[in-house]
Short mmCIF file of C-alpha atoms and ligand atoms in Angstrom, two decimals:
data_model
loop_
_atom_site.label_atom_id
_atom_site.label_comp_id
_atom_site.label_asym_id
_atom_site.label_seq_id
_atom_site.Cartn_x
_atom_site.Cartn_y
_atom_site.Cartn_z
CA MET A 341 -62.11 16.77 53.58
CA SER A 342 -60.07 13.66 53.68
CA GLY A 343 -57.24 12.28 51.56
CA LEU A 344 -58.01 9.25 49.41
CA ASP A 345 -55.85 6.38 48.29
CA GLU A 346 -55.96 5.10 44.70
CA ALA A 347 -58.71 2.60 45.45
CA GLY A 348 -60.79 5.38 47.02
CA VAL A 349 -60.41 7.56 43.95
CA ILE A 350 -61.37 4.74 41.63
CA GLU A 351 -64.34 3.87 43.78
CA LEU A 352 -65.63 7.45 43.48
CA ILE A 353 -65.16 7.46 39.72
CA ALA A 354 -66.76 4.03 39.33
CA CYS A 355 -69.74 4.81 41.56
CA GLY A 356 -72.98 4.81 39.60
CA GLU A 357 -71.23 3.55 36.49
CA LEU A 358 -73.62 3.28 33.60
CA PRO A 359 -74.46 -0.34 32.94
CA ARG A 360 -74.02 -1.27 29.31
CA SER A 361 -74.56 -4.82 28.17
CA ASP A 362 -71.35 -4.65 26.13
CA ILE A 363 -69.20 -4.37 29.29
CA LEU A 364 -68.00 -7.79 30.40
CA LEU A 365 -65.65 -6.29 32.99
CA GLY A 366 -65.56 -2.62 33.86
CA ILE A 367 -63.75 -0.65 36.52
CA GLY A 368 -62.13 -2.71 39.27
CA ASP A 369 -60.07 -5.31 37.44
CA ASP A 370 -56.66 -4.92 35.83
CA ALA A 371 -58.30 -3.95 32.56
CA ALA A 372 -61.75 -3.62 31.06
CA VAL A 373 -63.17 -6.33 28.81
CA LEU A 374 -65.62 -5.06 26.22
CA GLN A 375 -67.69 -6.49 23.40
CA PRO A 376 -67.60 -4.31 20.27
CA PRO A 377 -70.78 -4.45 18.17
CA PRO A 378 -70.35 -6.76 15.19
CA GLY A 379 -69.71 -5.15 11.84
CA LYS A 380 -68.87 -1.68 13.18
CA LEU A 381 -65.67 0.29 12.89
CA MET A 382 -64.01 1.49 16.10
CA VAL A 383 -63.24 5.20 16.44
CA LEU A 384 -60.82 6.29 19.17
CA ALA A 385 -59.69 9.65 20.50
CA VAL A 386 -57.58 10.78 23.44
CA ASP A 387 -57.00 14.20 24.94
CA THR A 388 -54.95 15.50 27.85
CA LEU A 389 -55.88 18.63 29.78
CA ASN A 390 -53.20 20.28 31.91
CA GLU A 391 -53.85 22.85 34.60
CA GLY A 392 -52.88 26.35 33.52
CA VAL A 393 -52.63 25.27 29.88
CA HIS A 394 -56.04 23.86 29.01
CA PHE A 395 -58.07 25.02 31.99
CA PRO A 396 -57.71 27.75 34.61
CA LYS A 397 -56.29 26.89 38.02
CA ASP A 398 -59.44 27.64 39.96
CA ILE A 399 -61.85 25.63 37.81
CA GLU A 400 -64.55 23.78 39.74
CA PRO A 401 -63.78 20.04 39.83
CA ARG A 402 -67.25 19.30 38.43
CA ASP A 403 -66.57 21.53 35.43
CA LEU A 404 -63.16 19.95 34.86
CA GLY A 405 -64.73 16.48 34.84
CA HIS A 406 -67.34 17.65 32.36
CA ARG A 407 -64.78 19.35 30.16
CA ALA A 408 -62.38 16.41 30.04
CA VAL A 409 -65.15 14.14 28.76
CA ALA A 410 -66.68 16.81 26.50
CA VAL A 411 -63.56 17.53 24.45
CA ASN A 412 -63.17 13.84 23.65
CA LEU A 413 -66.83 13.33 22.81
CA SER A 414 -66.55 16.32 20.50
CA ASP A 415 -63.75 14.61 18.56
CA LEU A 416 -65.91 11.53 18.12
CA ALA A 417 -68.85 13.70 17.05
CA ALA A 418 -66.65 15.19 14.34
CA MET A 419 -66.12 11.65 13.03
CA GLY A 420 -69.83 10.85 13.00
CA ALA A 421 -69.25 8.15 15.61
CA THR A 422 -71.48 6.99 18.45
CA PRO A 423 -69.44 7.02 21.66
CA ALA A 424 -69.61 4.03 23.98
CA TRP A 425 -66.73 3.76 26.44
CA ALA A 426 -64.20 6.01 28.13
CA LEU A 427 -60.98 5.56 30.10
CA LEU A 428 -59.91 8.27 32.49
CA SER A 429 -56.48 8.98 33.90
CA LEU A 430 -56.12 11.58 36.63
CA SER A 431 -52.92 13.10 37.96
CA MET A 432 -53.33 15.33 41.04
CA PRO A 433 -51.16 16.65 43.82
CA THR A 434 -53.51 15.52 46.59
CA ALA A 435 -56.63 13.39 46.48
CA GLU A 436 -59.27 15.21 48.49
CA ALA A 437 -62.57 13.33 48.66
CA ASP A 438 -64.71 16.41 47.96
CA TRP A 439 -62.66 17.38 44.95
CA VAL A 440 -62.57 13.88 43.48
CA SER A 441 -66.27 13.28 43.97
CA GLY A 442 -67.10 16.62 42.29
CA PHE A 443 -64.79 15.80 39.40
CA ALA A 444 -66.21 12.29 39.05
CA GLU A 445 -69.77 13.58 39.11
CA GLY A 446 -69.06 16.10 36.35
CA ALA A 447 -67.40 13.48 34.18
CA ARG A 448 -70.01 10.81 34.82
CA ARG A 449 -73.01 13.04 34.33
CA LEU A 450 -71.93 14.13 30.86
CA ALA A 451 -70.80 10.62 29.95
CA ARG A 452 -74.15 9.19 30.97
CA ARG A 453 -76.04 11.80 28.97
CA HIS A 454 -74.27 10.45 25.91
CA ASP A 455 -74.70 6.80 26.90
CA VAL A 456 -70.98 6.46 27.58
CA ALA A 457 -69.60 4.28 30.37
CA ILE A 458 -66.32 5.02 32.14
CA VAL A 459 -64.84 1.54 32.03
CA GLY A 460 -61.44 2.12 33.56
CA GLY A 461 -59.00 4.61 34.90
CA ASP A 462 -55.78 5.37 36.60
CA THR A 463 -54.71 7.85 39.21
CA VAL A 464 -51.26 9.13 40.08
CA ARG A 465 -49.78 11.84 42.28
CA GLY A 466 -48.45 14.78 40.29
CA PRO A 467 -49.43 18.13 38.78
CA LEU A 468 -53.17 18.41 38.06
CA SER A 469 -53.79 16.82 34.67
CA VAL A 470 -56.62 14.77 33.19
CA CYS A 471 -56.38 12.39 30.29
CA VAL A 472 -59.51 10.85 28.80
CA GLN A 473 -59.74 8.34 26.01
CA VAL A 474 -63.03 7.56 24.32
CA VAL A 475 -64.06 4.73 22.07
CA GLY A 476 -67.01 4.82 19.73
CA PHE A 477 -68.44 3.08 16.71
CA VAL A 478 -69.53 3.91 13.24
CA ASP A 479 -70.88 1.93 10.31
CA PRO A 480 -68.31 1.14 7.63
CA GLY A 481 -68.33 3.82 4.95
CA ARG A 482 -70.24 6.25 7.17
CA PHE A 483 -67.48 7.93 9.15
CA LEU A 484 -66.68 11.58 8.65
CA ALA A 485 -63.19 12.89 8.02
CA ARG A 486 -61.54 16.21 7.25
CA GLY A 487 -60.35 15.23 3.83
CA ASN A 488 -63.32 15.00 1.49
CA ALA A 489 -64.64 18.55 1.00
CA LYS A 490 -65.18 19.38 -2.69
CA PRO A 491 -65.40 22.66 -4.60
CA GLY A 492 -69.04 23.74 -4.67
CA ASP A 493 -69.85 22.36 -1.22
CA SER A 494 -71.35 24.68 1.38
CA VAL A 495 -69.66 25.24 4.76
CA PHE A 496 -71.79 25.03 7.90
CA VAL A 497 -71.16 25.55 11.59
CA THR A 498 -73.25 24.56 14.61
CA GLY A 499 -74.09 26.93 17.45
CA HIS A 500 -72.30 30.22 18.07
CA PRO A 501 -68.51 30.21 17.70
CA GLY A 502 -66.72 32.73 19.90
CA ASP A 503 -68.94 32.34 22.95
CA ALA A 504 -66.52 30.01 24.73
CA SER A 505 -63.41 32.14 24.33
CA ALA A 506 -65.36 35.22 25.37
CA GLY A 507 -66.48 33.21 28.40
CA LEU A 508 -62.85 32.47 29.19
CA ALA A 509 -62.05 36.19 28.93
CA VAL A 510 -64.87 36.88 31.39
CA LEU A 511 -63.47 34.32 33.84
CA GLN A 512 -59.94 35.70 33.49
CA SER A 513 -61.16 39.17 34.33
CA GLY A 514 -62.87 37.85 37.46
CA GLY A 515 -66.41 37.82 36.07
CA GLY A 516 -69.11 35.48 37.34
CA ASP A 517 -71.03 32.69 35.72
CA ASN A 518 -73.16 33.61 32.71
CA ARG A 519 -74.21 32.17 29.36
CA LEU A 520 -70.74 32.75 27.85
CA THR A 521 -68.74 31.27 30.74
CA ASP A 522 -71.10 28.31 30.63
CA ARG A 523 -70.04 27.71 27.04
CA PHE A 524 -66.38 27.66 28.11
CA LEU A 525 -66.76 25.64 31.31
CA ARG A 526 -69.39 23.18 30.13
CA PRO A 527 -69.15 22.72 26.36
CA GLN A 528 -71.85 20.44 24.92
CA PRO A 529 -70.42 17.94 22.46
CA ARG A 530 -72.55 17.71 19.30
CA THR A 531 -72.76 13.93 19.39
CA ASP A 532 -76.26 13.61 17.90
CA ILE A 533 -75.53 16.10 15.14
CA GLY A 534 -72.26 14.39 14.23
CA ARG A 535 -74.07 11.08 13.94
CA ALA A 536 -76.87 12.62 11.88
CA ILE A 537 -74.63 14.41 9.38
CA ALA A 538 -72.48 11.31 8.84
CA GLY A 539 -74.60 10.40 5.84
CA VAL A 540 -74.87 13.95 4.54
CA ALA A 541 -71.65 15.92 5.13
CA SER A 542 -68.61 15.51 2.89
CA ALA A 543 -66.08 16.54 5.58
CA ALA A 544 -66.16 17.64 9.21
CA ILE A 545 -64.01 18.91 12.07
CA ASP A 546 -64.75 20.11 15.58
CA ILE A 547 -63.68 23.60 16.55
CA SER A 548 -61.22 23.32 19.40
CA ASP A 549 -58.52 25.82 18.47
CA GLY A 550 -60.59 28.47 16.68
CA LEU A 551 -62.79 28.59 13.60
CA VAL A 552 -60.13 29.86 11.16
CA THR A 553 -57.43 27.51 12.46
CA ASP A 554 -59.67 24.47 12.31
CA LEU A 555 -61.17 25.42 8.94
CA GLY A 556 -57.58 25.72 7.73
CA ARG A 557 -56.97 22.13 8.82
CA LEU A 558 -60.05 20.94 6.97
CA ALA A 559 -59.02 22.90 3.86
CA ALA A 560 -55.51 21.44 3.98
CA ALA A 561 -56.75 17.87 4.47
CA SER A 562 -59.21 18.22 1.57
CA GLY A 563 -56.85 20.14 -0.73
CA VAL A 564 -59.40 22.95 -1.21
CA ARG A 565 -60.00 26.58 -0.24
CA LEU A 566 -62.75 27.52 2.20
CA VAL A 567 -64.37 30.90 1.67
CA VAL A 568 -66.14 32.37 4.71
CA GLU A 569 -68.47 35.37 4.57
CA LEU A 570 -68.08 37.32 7.82
CA ARG A 571 -71.59 38.77 7.80
CA ASP A 572 -72.97 35.23 7.89
CA LEU A 573 -71.14 34.20 11.06
CA PRO A 574 -73.71 33.36 13.75
CA LEU A 575 -72.52 35.74 16.48
CA SER A 576 -74.63 35.29 19.59
CA GLU A 577 -76.43 38.24 21.08
CA ALA A 578 -74.63 37.63 24.39
CA LEU A 579 -71.25 37.79 22.63
CA VAL A 580 -72.00 41.00 20.72
CA ASP A 581 -73.54 42.63 23.81
CA LEU A 582 -70.44 41.90 25.87
CA MET A 583 -67.68 42.49 23.35
CA GLY A 584 -69.12 44.78 20.69
CA ALA A 585 -69.33 43.68 17.06
CA GLY A 586 -65.61 43.95 16.22
CA ARG A 587 -64.22 41.97 19.12
CA ALA A 588 -67.11 39.52 18.89
CA LEU A 589 -65.96 38.73 15.37
CA GLU A 590 -62.38 38.20 16.56
CA HIS A 591 -63.59 35.74 19.18
CA ALA A 592 -65.74 33.92 16.63
CA LEU A 593 -62.86 33.61 14.17
CA GLY A 594 -59.88 33.12 16.42
CA GLY A 595 -61.18 32.01 19.82
CA GLY A 596 -60.90 28.36 20.75
CA ASP A 597 -62.81 25.97 22.97
CA ASP A 598 -66.12 26.15 21.10
CA TYR A 599 -66.42 22.41 20.42
CA GLU A 600 -68.94 23.20 17.73
CA LEU A 601 -68.88 21.21 14.50
CA CYS A 602 -67.86 22.68 11.20
CA PHE A 603 -68.71 20.66 8.11
CA THR A 604 -69.16 20.78 4.37
CA VAL A 605 -72.17 19.56 2.40
CA GLU A 606 -72.57 19.13 -1.33
CA PRO A 607 -75.42 21.21 -2.84
CA GLY A 608 -77.73 18.24 -3.51
CA ARG A 609 -77.68 17.24 0.15
CA VAL A 610 -78.40 20.63 1.69
CA PRO A 611 -82.21 20.09 1.69
CA ALA A 612 -81.74 16.86 3.66
CA LEU A 613 -79.52 18.73 6.11
CA ASP A 614 -82.04 21.57 6.50
CA HIS A 615 -84.75 19.02 7.20
CA MET A 616 -82.73 17.38 9.99
CA ALA A 617 -81.48 20.68 11.40
CA ALA A 618 -85.00 21.86 12.19
CA ASP A 619 -84.78 19.64 15.31
CA TRP A 620 -81.39 20.87 16.54
CA ASP A 621 -81.57 23.36 19.40
CA CYS A 622 -78.12 24.82 18.80
CA GLY A 623 -78.95 25.58 15.16
CA ILE A 624 -76.66 25.48 12.14
CA THR A 625 -75.55 28.31 9.88
CA ARG A 626 -74.14 28.31 6.36
CA ILE A 627 -71.05 30.48 6.61
CA GLY A 628 -69.42 29.96 3.25
CA TYR A 629 -68.43 27.61 0.48
CA VAL A 630 -65.62 25.50 -0.89
CA GLU A 631 -63.66 26.39 -4.01
CA VAL A 632 -60.53 25.31 -5.84
CA GLY A 633 -57.40 26.58 -4.10
CA GLU A 634 -55.99 26.41 -0.61
CA GLY A 635 -56.37 27.97 2.81
CA VAL A 636 -59.20 30.03 4.27
CA VAL A 637 -60.39 33.28 2.70
CA LEU A 638 -62.53 35.70 4.66
CA LEU A 639 -65.00 37.90 2.79
CA ARG A 640 -66.59 41.05 4.12
CA ASP A 641 -69.78 41.65 2.13
CA GLY A 642 -68.39 39.64 -0.74
CA LYS A 643 -64.93 41.27 -0.85
CA PRO A 644 -61.74 39.63 0.43
CA CYS A 645 -60.60 41.12 3.72
CA PRO A 646 -57.20 40.71 5.34
CA ASP A 647 -57.57 38.64 8.48
CA THR A 648 -55.01 40.63 10.46
CA SER A 649 -57.31 40.82 13.45
CA VAL A 650 -57.59 37.05 13.73
CA GLN A 651 -55.30 35.57 16.31
CA THR A 652 -55.27 31.84 16.38
CA TRP A 653 -55.72 30.36 19.77
CA GLN A 654 -52.52 29.22 21.45
CA HIS A 655 -53.38 26.79 24.21
CA PHE A 656 -54.55 29.06 26.96
CA PRO A 657 -52.34 32.13 26.60
CA LYS A 658 -50.38 34.15 29.16
CA ALA A 659 -53.44 35.68 30.78
CA SER A 660 -53.88 32.43 32.73
CA SER A 661 -51.44 33.27 35.50
MG1 MG B 807 -60.83 17.73 17.09
#
């Protein structure tokens, strides 16, 4: 392994950069020069991941690169936007070529899968930390937000919430790679689904901090109450097998890092959603409905249940050390 200077790091990150015709100048100049598509709205998101807070210390560089891009793409998916460009800032104590090339490959591979080009970056010496900014586009009037859910709408979620936080628990207890750890280490942003539901959903959010916490944000932004029926939560077989039904439910409700989409749909648009969803591998599940009120109410077989077992996710808790 050899140490790299800043130019060496940037060269590794730039290598194999996806050519997009809207990039007039990409990595290598003082700044990128880009041509936004005419008539579209720009949608921007930025996220910083710090070692020991947002990812475990011994994470593989490739997984960290993937994750840093994934969490940002997930935010754009929740807006119904099509991602296009990303900027990447990397702080690290030493710049080892093997580490940087693994990181760059993880970031680039996921970016390319979503037709996103890394158009610029920065690197500094310091504690391990990654900051990614993404830019995407959406047609005017077609972006999703948290604030438009209406009483009577249904609440849907993609995939299987809880798998990622259970995967983190497996990693923290020294377990090896499996389907659950894969969901934590390599979350798959729901870009295509976000884009597809932009004309159908009334409100949307991505689940980063836990289903109940993020549903609470959507409820607050919309000024409504979300009612969730626990028996309808799509617990994965892998999650229930590993944790048992009770703890599986806690992970699904309170675990973070899922990067699934949660969204509301008015009754008249549910058939259109069902039609589209037939093509989505991760699946979607109706988990509840919207009513007048505030907050999130959990039902067990139709009856309100106290959510005392639900712990909201607090940015990578103590167990990380
Ligand atoms: Mg988000």
